[in-house]
PDB file of C-alpha atoms in Angstrom:
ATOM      1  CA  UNK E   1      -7.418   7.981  -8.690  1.00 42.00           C
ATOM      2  CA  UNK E   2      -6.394   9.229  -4.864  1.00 47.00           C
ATOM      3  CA  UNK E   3      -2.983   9.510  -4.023  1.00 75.00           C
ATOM      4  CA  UNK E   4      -0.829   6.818  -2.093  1.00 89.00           C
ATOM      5  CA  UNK E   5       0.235   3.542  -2.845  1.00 97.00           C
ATOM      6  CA  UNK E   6      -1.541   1.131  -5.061  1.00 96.00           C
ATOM      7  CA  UNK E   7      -1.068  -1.716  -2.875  1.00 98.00           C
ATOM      8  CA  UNK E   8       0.679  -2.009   0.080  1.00 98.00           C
ATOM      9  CA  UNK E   9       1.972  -5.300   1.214  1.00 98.00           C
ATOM     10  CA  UNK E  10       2.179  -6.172   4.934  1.00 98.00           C
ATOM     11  CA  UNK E  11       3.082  -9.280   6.788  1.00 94.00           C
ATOM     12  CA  UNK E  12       5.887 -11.509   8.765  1.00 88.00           C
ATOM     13  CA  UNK E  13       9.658 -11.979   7.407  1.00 81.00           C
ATOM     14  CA  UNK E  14      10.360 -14.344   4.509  1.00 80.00           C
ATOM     15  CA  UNK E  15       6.226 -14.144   3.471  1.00 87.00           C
ATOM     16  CA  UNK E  16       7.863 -13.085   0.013  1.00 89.00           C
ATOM     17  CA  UNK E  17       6.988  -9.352   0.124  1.00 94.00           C
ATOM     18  CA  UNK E  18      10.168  -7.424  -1.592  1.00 93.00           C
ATOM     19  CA  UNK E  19       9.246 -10.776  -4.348  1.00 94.00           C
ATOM     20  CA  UNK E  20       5.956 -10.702  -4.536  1.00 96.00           C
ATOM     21  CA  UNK E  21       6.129  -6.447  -4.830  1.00 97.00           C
ATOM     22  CA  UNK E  22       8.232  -6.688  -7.687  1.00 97.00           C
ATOM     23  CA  UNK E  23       6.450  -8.789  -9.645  1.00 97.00           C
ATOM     24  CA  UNK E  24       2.870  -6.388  -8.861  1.00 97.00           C
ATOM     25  CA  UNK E  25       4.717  -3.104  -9.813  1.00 97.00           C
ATOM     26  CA  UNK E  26       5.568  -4.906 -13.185  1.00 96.00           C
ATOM     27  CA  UNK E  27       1.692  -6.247 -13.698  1.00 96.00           C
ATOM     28  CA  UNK E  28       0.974  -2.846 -12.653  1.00 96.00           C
ATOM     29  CA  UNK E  29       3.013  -0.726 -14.968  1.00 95.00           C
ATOM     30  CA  UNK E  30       4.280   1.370 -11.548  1.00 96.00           C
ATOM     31  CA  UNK E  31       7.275   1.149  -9.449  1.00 97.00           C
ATOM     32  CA  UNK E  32       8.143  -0.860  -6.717  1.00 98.00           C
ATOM     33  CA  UNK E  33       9.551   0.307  -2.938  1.00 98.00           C
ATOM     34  CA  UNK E  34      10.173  -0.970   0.120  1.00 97.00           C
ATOM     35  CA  UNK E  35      10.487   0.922   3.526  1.00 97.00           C
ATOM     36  CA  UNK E  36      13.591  -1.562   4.466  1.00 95.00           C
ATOM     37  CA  UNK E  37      15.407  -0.414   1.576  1.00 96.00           C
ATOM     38  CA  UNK E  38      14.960   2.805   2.093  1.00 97.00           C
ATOM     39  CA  UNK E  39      16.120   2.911   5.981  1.00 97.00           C
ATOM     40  CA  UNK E  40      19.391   0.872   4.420  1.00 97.00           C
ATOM     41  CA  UNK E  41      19.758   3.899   1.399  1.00 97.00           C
ATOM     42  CA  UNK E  42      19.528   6.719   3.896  1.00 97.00           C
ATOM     43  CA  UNK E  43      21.603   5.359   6.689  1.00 96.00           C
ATOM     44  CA  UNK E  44      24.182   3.068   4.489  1.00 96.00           C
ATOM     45  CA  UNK E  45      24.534   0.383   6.980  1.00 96.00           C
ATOM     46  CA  UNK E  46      22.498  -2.965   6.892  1.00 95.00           C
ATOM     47  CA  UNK E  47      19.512  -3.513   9.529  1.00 92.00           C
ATOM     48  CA  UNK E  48      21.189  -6.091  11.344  1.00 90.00           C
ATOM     49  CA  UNK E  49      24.414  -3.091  11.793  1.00 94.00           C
ATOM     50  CA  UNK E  50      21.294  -0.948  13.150  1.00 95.00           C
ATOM     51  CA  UNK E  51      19.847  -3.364  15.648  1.00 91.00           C
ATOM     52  CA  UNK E  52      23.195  -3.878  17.156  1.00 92.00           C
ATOM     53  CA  UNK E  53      24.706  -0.409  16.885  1.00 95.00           C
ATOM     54  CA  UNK E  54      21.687   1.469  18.206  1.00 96.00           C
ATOM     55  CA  UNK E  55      19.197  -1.075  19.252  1.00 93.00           C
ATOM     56  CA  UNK E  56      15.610  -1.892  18.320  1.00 92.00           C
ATOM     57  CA  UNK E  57      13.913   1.401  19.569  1.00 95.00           C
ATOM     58  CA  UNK E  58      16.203   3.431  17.329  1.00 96.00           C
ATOM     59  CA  UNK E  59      15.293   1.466  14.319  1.00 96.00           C
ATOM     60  CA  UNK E  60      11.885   1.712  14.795  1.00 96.00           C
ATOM     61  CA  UNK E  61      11.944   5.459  14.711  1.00 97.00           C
ATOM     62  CA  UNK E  62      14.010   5.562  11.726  1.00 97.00           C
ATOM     63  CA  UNK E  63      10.905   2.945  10.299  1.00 97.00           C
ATOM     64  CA  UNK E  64       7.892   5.255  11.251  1.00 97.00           C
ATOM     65  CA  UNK E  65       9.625   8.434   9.721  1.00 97.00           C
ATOM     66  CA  UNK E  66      10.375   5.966   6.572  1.00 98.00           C
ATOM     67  CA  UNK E  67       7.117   4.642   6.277  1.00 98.00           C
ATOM     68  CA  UNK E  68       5.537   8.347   6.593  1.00 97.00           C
ATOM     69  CA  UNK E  69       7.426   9.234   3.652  1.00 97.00           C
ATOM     70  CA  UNK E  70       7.047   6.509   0.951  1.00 97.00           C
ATOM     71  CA  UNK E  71       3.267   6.451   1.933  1.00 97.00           C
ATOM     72  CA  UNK E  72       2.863  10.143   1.117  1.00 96.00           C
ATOM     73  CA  UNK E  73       5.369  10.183  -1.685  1.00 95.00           C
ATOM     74  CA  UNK E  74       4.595   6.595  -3.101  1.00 97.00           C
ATOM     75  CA  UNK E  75       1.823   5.500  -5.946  1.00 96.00           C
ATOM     76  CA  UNK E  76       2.940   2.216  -6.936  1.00 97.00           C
ATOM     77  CA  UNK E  77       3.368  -1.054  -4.970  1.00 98.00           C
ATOM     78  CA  UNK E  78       5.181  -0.571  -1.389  1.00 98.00           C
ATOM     79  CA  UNK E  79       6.464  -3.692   1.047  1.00 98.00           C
ATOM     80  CA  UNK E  80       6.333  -1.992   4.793  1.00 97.00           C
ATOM     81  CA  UNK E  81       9.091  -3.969   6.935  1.00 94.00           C
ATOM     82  CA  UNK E  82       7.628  -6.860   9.512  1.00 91.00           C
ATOM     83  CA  UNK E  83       7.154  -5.102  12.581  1.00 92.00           C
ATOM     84  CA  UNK E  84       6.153  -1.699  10.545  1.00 96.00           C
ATOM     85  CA  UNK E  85       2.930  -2.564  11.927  1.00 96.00           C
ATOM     86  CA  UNK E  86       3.547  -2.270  15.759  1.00 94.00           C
ATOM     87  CA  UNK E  87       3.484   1.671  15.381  1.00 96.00           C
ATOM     88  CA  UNK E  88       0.179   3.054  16.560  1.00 96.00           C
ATOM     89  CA  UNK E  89       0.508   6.151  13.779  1.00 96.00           C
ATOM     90  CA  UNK E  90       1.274   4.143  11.675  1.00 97.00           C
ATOM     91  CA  UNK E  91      -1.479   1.694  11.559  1.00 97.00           C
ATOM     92  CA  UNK E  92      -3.475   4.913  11.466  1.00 97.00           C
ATOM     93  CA  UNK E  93      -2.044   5.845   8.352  1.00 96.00           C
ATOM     94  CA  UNK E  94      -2.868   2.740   6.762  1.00 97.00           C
ATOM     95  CA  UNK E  95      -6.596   2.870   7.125  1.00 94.00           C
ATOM     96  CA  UNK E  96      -8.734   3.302   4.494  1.00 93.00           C
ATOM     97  CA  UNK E  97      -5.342   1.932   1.976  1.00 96.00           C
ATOM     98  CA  UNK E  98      -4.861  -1.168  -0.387  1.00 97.00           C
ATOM     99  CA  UNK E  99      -3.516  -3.093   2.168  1.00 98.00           C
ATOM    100  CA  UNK E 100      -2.645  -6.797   1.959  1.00 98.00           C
ATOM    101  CA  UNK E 101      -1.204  -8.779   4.462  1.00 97.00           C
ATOM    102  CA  UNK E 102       0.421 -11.491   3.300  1.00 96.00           C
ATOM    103  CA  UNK E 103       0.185 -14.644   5.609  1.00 93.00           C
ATOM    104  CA  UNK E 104       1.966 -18.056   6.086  1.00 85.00           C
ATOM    105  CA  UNK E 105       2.451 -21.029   8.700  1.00 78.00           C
ATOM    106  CA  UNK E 106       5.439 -21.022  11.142  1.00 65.00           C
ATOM    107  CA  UNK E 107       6.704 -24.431   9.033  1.00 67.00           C
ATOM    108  CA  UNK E 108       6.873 -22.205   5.768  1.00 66.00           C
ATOM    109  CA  UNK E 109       8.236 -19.618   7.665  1.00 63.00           C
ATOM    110  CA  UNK E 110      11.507 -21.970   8.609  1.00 62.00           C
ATOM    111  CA  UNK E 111      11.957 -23.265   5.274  1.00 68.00           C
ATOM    112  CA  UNK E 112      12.086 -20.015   3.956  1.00 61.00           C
ATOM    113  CA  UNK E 113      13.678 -17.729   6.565  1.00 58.00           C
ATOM    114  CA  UNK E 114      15.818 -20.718   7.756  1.00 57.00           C
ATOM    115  CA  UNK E 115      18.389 -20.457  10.373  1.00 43.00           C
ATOM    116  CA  UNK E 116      17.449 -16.546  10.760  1.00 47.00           C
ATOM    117  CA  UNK E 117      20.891 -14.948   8.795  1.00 49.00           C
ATOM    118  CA  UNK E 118      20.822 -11.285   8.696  1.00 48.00           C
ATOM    119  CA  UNK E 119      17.394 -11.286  10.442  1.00 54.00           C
ATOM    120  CA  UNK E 120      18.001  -9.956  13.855  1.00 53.00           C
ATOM    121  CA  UNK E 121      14.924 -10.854  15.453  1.00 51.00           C
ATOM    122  CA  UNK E 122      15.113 -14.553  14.561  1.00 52.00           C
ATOM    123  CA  UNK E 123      19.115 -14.723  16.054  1.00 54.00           C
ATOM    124  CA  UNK E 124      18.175 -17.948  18.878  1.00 58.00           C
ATOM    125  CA  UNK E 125      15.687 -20.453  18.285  1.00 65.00           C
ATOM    126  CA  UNK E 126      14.077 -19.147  15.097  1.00 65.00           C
ATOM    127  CA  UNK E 127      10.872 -21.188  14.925  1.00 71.00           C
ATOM    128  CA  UNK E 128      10.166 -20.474  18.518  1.00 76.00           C
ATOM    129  CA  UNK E 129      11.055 -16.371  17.979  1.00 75.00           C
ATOM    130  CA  UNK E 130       9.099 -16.203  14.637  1.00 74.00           C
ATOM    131  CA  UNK E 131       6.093 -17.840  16.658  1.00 79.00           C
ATOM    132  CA  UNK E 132       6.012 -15.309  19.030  1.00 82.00           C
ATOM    133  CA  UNK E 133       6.458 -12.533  16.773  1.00 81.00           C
ATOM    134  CA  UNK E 134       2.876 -13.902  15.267  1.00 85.00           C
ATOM    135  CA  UNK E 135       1.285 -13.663  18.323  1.00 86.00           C
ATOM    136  CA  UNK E 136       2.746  -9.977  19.082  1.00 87.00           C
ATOM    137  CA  UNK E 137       1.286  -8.988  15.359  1.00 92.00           C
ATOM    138  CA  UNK E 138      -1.042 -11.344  13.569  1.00 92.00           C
ATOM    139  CA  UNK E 139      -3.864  -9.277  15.236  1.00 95.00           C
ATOM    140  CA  UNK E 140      -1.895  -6.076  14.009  1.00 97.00           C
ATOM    141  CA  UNK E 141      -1.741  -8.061  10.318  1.00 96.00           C
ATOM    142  CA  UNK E 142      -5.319  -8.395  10.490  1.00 96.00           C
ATOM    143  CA  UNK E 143      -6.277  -5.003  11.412  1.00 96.00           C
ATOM    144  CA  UNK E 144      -4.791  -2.747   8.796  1.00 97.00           C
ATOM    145  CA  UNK E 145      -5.548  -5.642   5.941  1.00 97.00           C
ATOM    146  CA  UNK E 146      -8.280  -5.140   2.755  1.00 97.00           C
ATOM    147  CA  UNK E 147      -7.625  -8.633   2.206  1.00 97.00           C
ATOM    148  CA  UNK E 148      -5.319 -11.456   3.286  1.00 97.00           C
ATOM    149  CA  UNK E 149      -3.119 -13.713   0.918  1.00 96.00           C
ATOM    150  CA  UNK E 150      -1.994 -16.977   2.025  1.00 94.00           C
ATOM    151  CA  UNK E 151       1.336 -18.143   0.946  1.00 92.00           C
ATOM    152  CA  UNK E 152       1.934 -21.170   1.950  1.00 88.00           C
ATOM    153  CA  UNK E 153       2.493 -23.537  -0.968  1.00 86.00           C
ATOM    154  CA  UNK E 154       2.389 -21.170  -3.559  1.00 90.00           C
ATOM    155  CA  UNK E 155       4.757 -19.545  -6.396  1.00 92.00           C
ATOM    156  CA  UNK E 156       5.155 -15.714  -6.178  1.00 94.00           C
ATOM    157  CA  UNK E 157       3.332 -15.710  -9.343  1.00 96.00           C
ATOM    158  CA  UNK E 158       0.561 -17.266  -7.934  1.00 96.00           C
ATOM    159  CA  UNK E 159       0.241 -14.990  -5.466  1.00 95.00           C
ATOM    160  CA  UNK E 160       0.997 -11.779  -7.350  1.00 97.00           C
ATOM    161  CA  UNK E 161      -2.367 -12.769  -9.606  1.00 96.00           C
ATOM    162  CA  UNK E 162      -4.355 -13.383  -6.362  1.00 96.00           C
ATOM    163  CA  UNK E 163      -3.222 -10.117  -4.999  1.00 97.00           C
ATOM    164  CA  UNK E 164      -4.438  -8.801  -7.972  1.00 97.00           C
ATOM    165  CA  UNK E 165      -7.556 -10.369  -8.372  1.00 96.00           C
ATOM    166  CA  UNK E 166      -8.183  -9.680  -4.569  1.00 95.00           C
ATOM    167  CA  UNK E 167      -7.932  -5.790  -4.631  1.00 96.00           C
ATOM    168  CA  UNK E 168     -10.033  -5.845  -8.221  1.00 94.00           C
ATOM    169  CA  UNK E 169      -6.894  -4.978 -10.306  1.00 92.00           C
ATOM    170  CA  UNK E 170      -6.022  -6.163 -13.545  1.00 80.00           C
ATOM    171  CA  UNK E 171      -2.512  -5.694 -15.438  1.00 78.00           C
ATOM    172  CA  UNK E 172      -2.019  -2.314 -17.279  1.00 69.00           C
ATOM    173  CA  UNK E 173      -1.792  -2.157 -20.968  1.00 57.00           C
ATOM    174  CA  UNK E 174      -0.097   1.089 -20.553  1.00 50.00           C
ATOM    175  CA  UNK E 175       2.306   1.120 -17.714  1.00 46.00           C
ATOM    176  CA  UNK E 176       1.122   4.518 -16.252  1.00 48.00           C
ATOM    177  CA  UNK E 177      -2.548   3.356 -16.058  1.00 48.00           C
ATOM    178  CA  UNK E 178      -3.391   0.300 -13.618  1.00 49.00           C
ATOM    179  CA  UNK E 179      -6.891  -0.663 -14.352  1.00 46.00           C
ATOM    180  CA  UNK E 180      -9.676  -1.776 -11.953  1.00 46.00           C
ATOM    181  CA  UNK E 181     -10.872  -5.125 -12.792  1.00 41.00           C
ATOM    182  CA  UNK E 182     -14.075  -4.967 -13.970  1.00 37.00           C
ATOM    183  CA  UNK E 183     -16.411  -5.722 -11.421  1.00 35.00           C
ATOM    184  CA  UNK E 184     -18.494  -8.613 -13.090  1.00 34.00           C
ATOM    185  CA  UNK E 185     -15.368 -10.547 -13.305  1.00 32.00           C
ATOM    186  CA  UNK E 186     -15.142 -12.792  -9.636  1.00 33.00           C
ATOM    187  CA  UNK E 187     -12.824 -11.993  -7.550  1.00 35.00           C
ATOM    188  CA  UNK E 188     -10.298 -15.358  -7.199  1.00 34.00           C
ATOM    189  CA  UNK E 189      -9.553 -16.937  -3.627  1.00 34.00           C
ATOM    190  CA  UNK E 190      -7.147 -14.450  -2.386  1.00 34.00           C
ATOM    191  CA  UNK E 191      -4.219 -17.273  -1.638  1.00 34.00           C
ATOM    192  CA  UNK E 192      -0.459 -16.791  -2.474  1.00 35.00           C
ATOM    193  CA  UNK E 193       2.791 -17.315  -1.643  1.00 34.00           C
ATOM    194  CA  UNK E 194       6.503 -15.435  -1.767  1.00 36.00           C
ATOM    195  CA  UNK E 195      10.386 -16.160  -1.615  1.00 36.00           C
ATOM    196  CA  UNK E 196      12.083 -14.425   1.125  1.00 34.00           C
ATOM    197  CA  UNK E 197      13.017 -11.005   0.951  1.00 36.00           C
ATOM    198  CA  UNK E 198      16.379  -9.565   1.820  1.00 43.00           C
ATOM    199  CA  UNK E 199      16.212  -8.500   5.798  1.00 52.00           C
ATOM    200  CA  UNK E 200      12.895  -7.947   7.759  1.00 61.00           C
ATOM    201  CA  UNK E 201      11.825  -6.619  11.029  1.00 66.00           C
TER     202      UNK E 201
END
């Protein structure tokens, strides 16, 4: 099997990535990490604190250098932050990978980010500000995707199996060996959904 991540998950705040991720790594039998988490480990301050202590630019750089790591260190499920994707390198780095970009509608979006708490890019006029976020990266989504999972309307569960069944993989009977699917079994409509995660960018 080649190195790097098993999956990577990509897509907008509150598409249910850090959820959805969890429940793959434990289908999967691997572990589960997320880029956001990391940047909050190494600098021990929330996002949000980073935003308005150093500004946008900053976090970004602290993002690309985070998302270099866990993609060369990392072979089980990984959630890249929302606007991981603006990067040029990094896009680059995601060619070729198990990427799925997990997708939803701006009204799902508000029910599940609501009122944009903790989420510094969603601080006035939320639906508004996550619409135009979509424009700046659904193309971006698109581009570095294997497949896309819709969320709307959906459990996590549901679209932890359609992840699966999307990238070919099946549940491992021994936790250190993810299986392909085998490839006479159809592949199921690659549709899903998520809870919110913790903070996104």
């Amino acid at each position: 099997m080649s190195s790097g991540p098993l999956v990577v998950l990509v897509g907008p705040m509150g598409s249910g990535k850090s959820t959805v991720g969890t429940l793959l790594a434990e289908r999967l039998g691997v572990p589960y990490r997320d880029t956001d988490a990391d940047i909050v480990a190494a600098e021990g301050r929330e996002i949000s604190d980073i935003f308005i202590e150093d500004g946008e630019p900053r976090f970004r750089e602290l993002e690309r250098a985070a998302v270099r790591a866990a993609l060369a260190e990392h072979t089980g499920v990984l959630a890249l932050g929302g606007g991981a994707v603006l990067d040029d390198g990094t896009r680059a780095q995601l060619a070729g990978l198990p990427v799925v970009y997990l997708s939803m509608d701006v009204e799902e979006a508000v029910r599940r980010v609501g009122l944009g708490a903790a989420r510094p890019l969603l601080a006035v006029n939320p639906r508004r500000q996550w619409r135009e976020l979509m424009e700046a990266r659904r193309h971006l989504y698109t581009e570095v995707a294997r497949v896309t999972v819709a969320t709307d309307d959906r459990t996590p569960d549901e679209v932890a199996d359609a992840v699966l069944d999307a990238l070919g993989l099946t549940r491992s009977a021994d936790p250190s060996t993810p299986h392909p699917a085998d490839p006479s079994t159809p592949a199921a409509d690659p549709a899903g959904s998520g809870a919110p995660g913790q903070e996104d960018t």
